[in-house]
Coordinates of C-alpha atoms and ligand atoms in Angstrom, one line a residue:
M1 CA -2.0 17.8 7.8
K2 CA -3.7 15.3 10.0
K3 CA -1.4 12.9 11.9
L4 CA -1.1 9.6 10.1
K5 CA -1.5 6.3 12.1
I6 CA -0.5 3.2 10.3
G7 CA -1.0 -0.3 11.9
V8 CA 1.0 -3.4 11.6
L9 CA -0.8 -6.6 12.6
A10 CA 1.3 -7.9 15.4
L11 CA 0.0 -11.4 16.3
Q12 CA 2.9 -13.3 14.8
G13 CA 5.6 -12.9 12.2
A14 CA 7.9 -10.2 10.8
V15 CA 6.4 -7.2 12.6
S16 CA 9.3 -5.0 13.6
E17 CA 10.9 -4.9 10.2
H18 CA 7.7 -3.5 8.7
I19 CA 7.4 -1.0 11.5
E20 CA 10.9 0.2 10.8
A21 CA 10.4 0.4 7.1
L22 CA 7.2 2.4 7.5
E23 CA 8.8 4.8 10.0
K24 CA 11.6 5.4 7.6
V25 CA 9.2 6.2 4.8
M26 CA 7.2 8.5 7.0
N27 CA 10.4 10.4 7.9
K28 CA 11.5 10.5 4.3
L29 CA 8.1 12.0 3.2
Y30 CA 8.1 14.4 6.2
L31 CA 4.8 12.9 7.4
K32 CA 3.6 13.4 10.9
G33 CA 2.2 10.4 12.7
K34 CA 3.1 7.0 14.0
V35 CA 3.2 3.3 13.3
I36 CA 1.5 1.1 15.8
T37 CA 1.2 -2.6 16.5
V38 CA -2.3 -4.0 16.1
K39 CA -3.1 -6.8 18.6
K40 CA -6.7 -6.3 19.4
P41 CA -9.8 -5.0 17.5
E42 CA -9.6 -1.5 19.2
D43 CA -6.1 -1.0 17.9
L44 CA -7.6 -0.7 14.4
N45 CA -9.5 2.5 15.4
D46 CA -8.4 5.4 13.3
I47 CA -5.7 3.7 11.4
A48 CA -5.1 4.9 7.9
G49 CA -3.5 1.7 6.6
L50 CA -2.7 -1.8 7.7
V51 CA 0.1 -4.2 7.0
I52 CA -0.4 -7.9 7.5
P53 CA 3.1 -9.3 7.7
G54 CA 4.6 -12.6 6.8
G55 CA 4.9 -15.4 9.3
E56 CA 2.8 -18.5 9.6
S57 CA -0.6 -18.0 8.0
T58 CA -2.3 -20.7 10.0
T59 CA -1.1 -19.1 13.3
I60 CA -2.0 -15.6 12.3
D61 CA -5.3 -16.8 11.1
R62 CA -6.2 -18.5 14.3
L63 CA -5.2 -15.5 16.4
M64 CA -7.2 -13.2 14.2
V65 CA -10.3 -15.3 14.7
K66 CA -9.6 -15.7 18.5
T67 CA -9.1 -11.9 19.1
G68 CA -12.0 -10.9 16.8
I69 CA -9.7 -8.7 14.7
W70 CA -10.6 -10.8 11.7
E71 CA -14.1 -9.4 11.3
R72 CA -13.1 -5.8 11.8
I73 CA -10.3 -6.1 9.2
I74 CA -12.9 -7.4 6.6
M75 CA -15.2 -4.6 7.5
L76 CA -12.6 -1.9 7.2
A77 CA -11.1 -3.3 4.0
K78 CA -14.5 -3.2 2.4
K79 CA -14.8 0.5 3.5
G80 CA -11.5 1.2 1.6
L81 CA -8.8 0.8 4.3
P82 CA -5.5 0.4 2.4
I83 CA -4.0 -3.0 3.3
L84 CA -0.6 -4.5 2.4
G85 CA -0.3 -8.3 3.0
T86 CA 3.1 -9.9 2.5
C87 CA 3.8 -13.6 2.2
A88 CA 1.6 -15.2 4.9
G89 CA -0.3 -11.9 4.8
A90 CA -1.0 -12.4 1.1
I91 CA -2.3 -16.0 1.7
L92 CA -4.8 -14.6 4.3
L93 CA -6.2 -12.1 1.8
A94 CA -7.2 -14.8 -0.7
K95 CA -10.6 -16.0 -1.7
K96 CA -12.5 -18.5 0.4
G97 CA -13.0 -21.8 -1.2
D98 CA -9.3 -22.3 -1.9
K99 CA -9.2 -26.0 -1.0
Q100 CA -5.4 -26.3 -0.8
V101 CA -5.2 -23.5 1.7
E102 CA -8.4 -24.4 3.6
Q103 CA -7.1 -27.9 4.1
T104 CA -5.0 -26.3 6.8
R105 CA -8.2 -25.0 8.3
T106 CA -7.1 -21.5 7.5
I107 CA -10.3 -19.4 7.2
L108 CA -9.0 -16.6 4.9
L109 CA -10.2 -13.0 4.8
N110 CA -11.8 -13.5 1.4
L111 CA -10.8 -10.0 0.3
M112 CA -9.2 -10.7 -3.1
E113 CA -10.2 -12.8 -6.0
M114 CA -7.1 -15.0 -6.1
K115 CA -6.0 -18.5 -5.6
V116 CA -2.8 -19.0 -3.6
L117 CA -0.6 -22.0 -3.3
R118 CA 1.2 -22.2 0.0
N119 CA 4.9 -23.1 0.2
A120 CA 4.8 -23.2 -3.6
Y121 CA 8.6 -23.3 -4.2
G122 CA 9.0 -26.6 -2.3
R123 CA 11.8 -28.0 -0.2
Q124 CA 14.6 -27.5 -2.8
L125 CA 14.0 -23.8 -3.0
N126 CA 12.5 -23.0 0.4
S127 CA 14.0 -19.5 0.6
F128 CA 15.8 -17.4 -2.0
E129 CA 16.4 -13.9 -3.0
T130 CA 16.2 -12.5 -6.5
D131 CA 15.9 -9.2 -8.5
V132 CA 12.4 -8.7 -9.7
K133 CA 10.9 -6.1 -12.1
I134 CA 8.0 -4.1 -10.6
P135 CA 7.0 -1.4 -13.1
E136 CA 4.8 0.3 -10.5
I137 CA 7.7 1.4 -8.4
G138 CA 10.1 2.3 -11.2
N139 CA 12.7 0.8 -13.5
K140 CA 15.3 -0.2 -10.9
L141 CA 15.0 -3.9 -10.1
F142 CA 13.7 -4.8 -6.6
R143 CA 15.6 -7.3 -4.5
A144 CA 12.8 -9.7 -3.4
V145 CA 13.3 -12.1 -0.5
F146 CA 11.1 -15.2 -0.7
I147 CA 10.8 -17.4 2.5
R148 CA 8.7 -20.5 2.2
A149 CA 6.8 -18.3 -0.2
P150 CA 3.4 -18.9 -1.7
V151 CA 2.6 -18.3 -5.4
I152 CA -0.5 -16.6 -6.6
E153 CA -1.8 -19.2 -9.0
K154 CA -4.5 -17.0 -10.6
V155 CA -6.4 -13.8 -10.1
W156 CA -9.8 -12.9 -11.5
G157 CA -12.6 -10.4 -11.1
K158 CA -11.4 -7.0 -9.8
T159 CA -8.1 -8.5 -8.7
K160 CA -5.2 -7.6 -11.0
V161 CA -1.7 -8.9 -11.4
W162 CA 0.7 -6.3 -9.9
A163 CA 4.0 -8.1 -10.3
K164 CA 5.4 -11.3 -11.9
Y165 CA 8.6 -13.2 -11.7
K166 CA 9.3 -16.0 -14.2
N167 CA 5.7 -16.2 -15.2
K168 CA 4.5 -16.6 -11.6
I169 CA 2.4 -14.0 -10.0
I170 CA 4.2 -12.5 -7.0
G171 CA 2.0 -9.5 -6.5
A172 CA -1.7 -8.8 -6.9
K173 CA -3.9 -5.8 -6.2
K174 CA -7.6 -5.2 -5.8
G175 CA -8.3 -1.5 -5.3
N176 CA -7.1 -0.7 -1.8
V177 CA -5.6 -4.1 -1.1
L178 CA -2.2 -5.3 -2.2
A179 CA -0.8 -8.8 -1.8
L180 CA 2.9 -9.7 -2.2
T181 CA 4.3 -13.2 -2.0
F182 CA 7.8 -11.9 -0.9
H183 CA 9.1 -9.9 2.0
P184 CA 9.7 -6.2 1.0
E185 CA 10.6 -5.4 4.7
L186 CA 13.7 -7.5 4.7
T187 CA 15.7 -5.3 2.3
N188 CA 16.8 -1.6 2.6
D189 CA 14.9 -0.7 -0.4
L190 CA 11.9 1.3 0.8
R191 CA 10.1 1.7 -2.5
I192 CA 7.3 -0.7 -1.8
H193 CA 6.5 0.7 1.6
E194 CA 6.7 4.2 0.1
Y195 CA 4.3 3.1 -2.7
F196 CA 1.9 1.8 0.0
V197 CA 2.1 4.9 2.2
K198 CA 1.4 7.1 -0.8
T199 CA -1.8 5.1 -1.5
I200 CA -2.8 6.1 2.1
L201 CA -2.2 9.8 1.6
P202 CA -5.3 11.9 0.9
Ligands
LIG1 N1 4.8 -20.6 4.4 C1 4.2 -19.7 5.3 C2 2.7 -19.9 5.3 O1 2.2 -20.7 4.7 C3 4.4 -18.3 4.8 C4 5.9 -17.9 4.9 C5 6.1 -16.5 5.1 O2 5.3 -15.7 5.5 N2 7.4 -16.1 5.0 O3 2.1 -19.3 6.1

């Protein structure tokens, strides 16, 4: 089989944890290839999948525009590149015209029909961990880590709810693009990364 190259956008945020999780999954599935950091547009050449990590969405956004990566990600996503955006990464995938997010002058990749509320759990509940049900990865609950997490307020069009916790949307999917409001890379449970890698496989 062809060697698999998976990229992790490495402008800011929780990059190394995603790399580690993806490498473990590749080992587990006996896949040949590597996980690379994506810092400039050329790094996106021949990648089979891309993770946009959590961090600070405004910072990642500005660096994406500055480096020109932004336009290439949109182009590749439209051609079917599998993308996993977590937390800040999920915010960046949202639809343009989201006033609450755009107030921060975040440009947004505009790849999913969803409206996202930043820092939605407020000061009292800045960060927390909880077990969530994600039917797509099996019956066993997934320990989800939320850090100044957003909430996906609504989805429409081709974007579908992928996971919910207490009536709030915590995961949404549109074809090849998956957005999660929590950090799957901060636990030892590899099921979400495995799910993502399997969507990349031919
Ligand atoms: N609150 C951050 C933002 O708005 C997201 C936090 C995270 O990615 N853990 O960008």
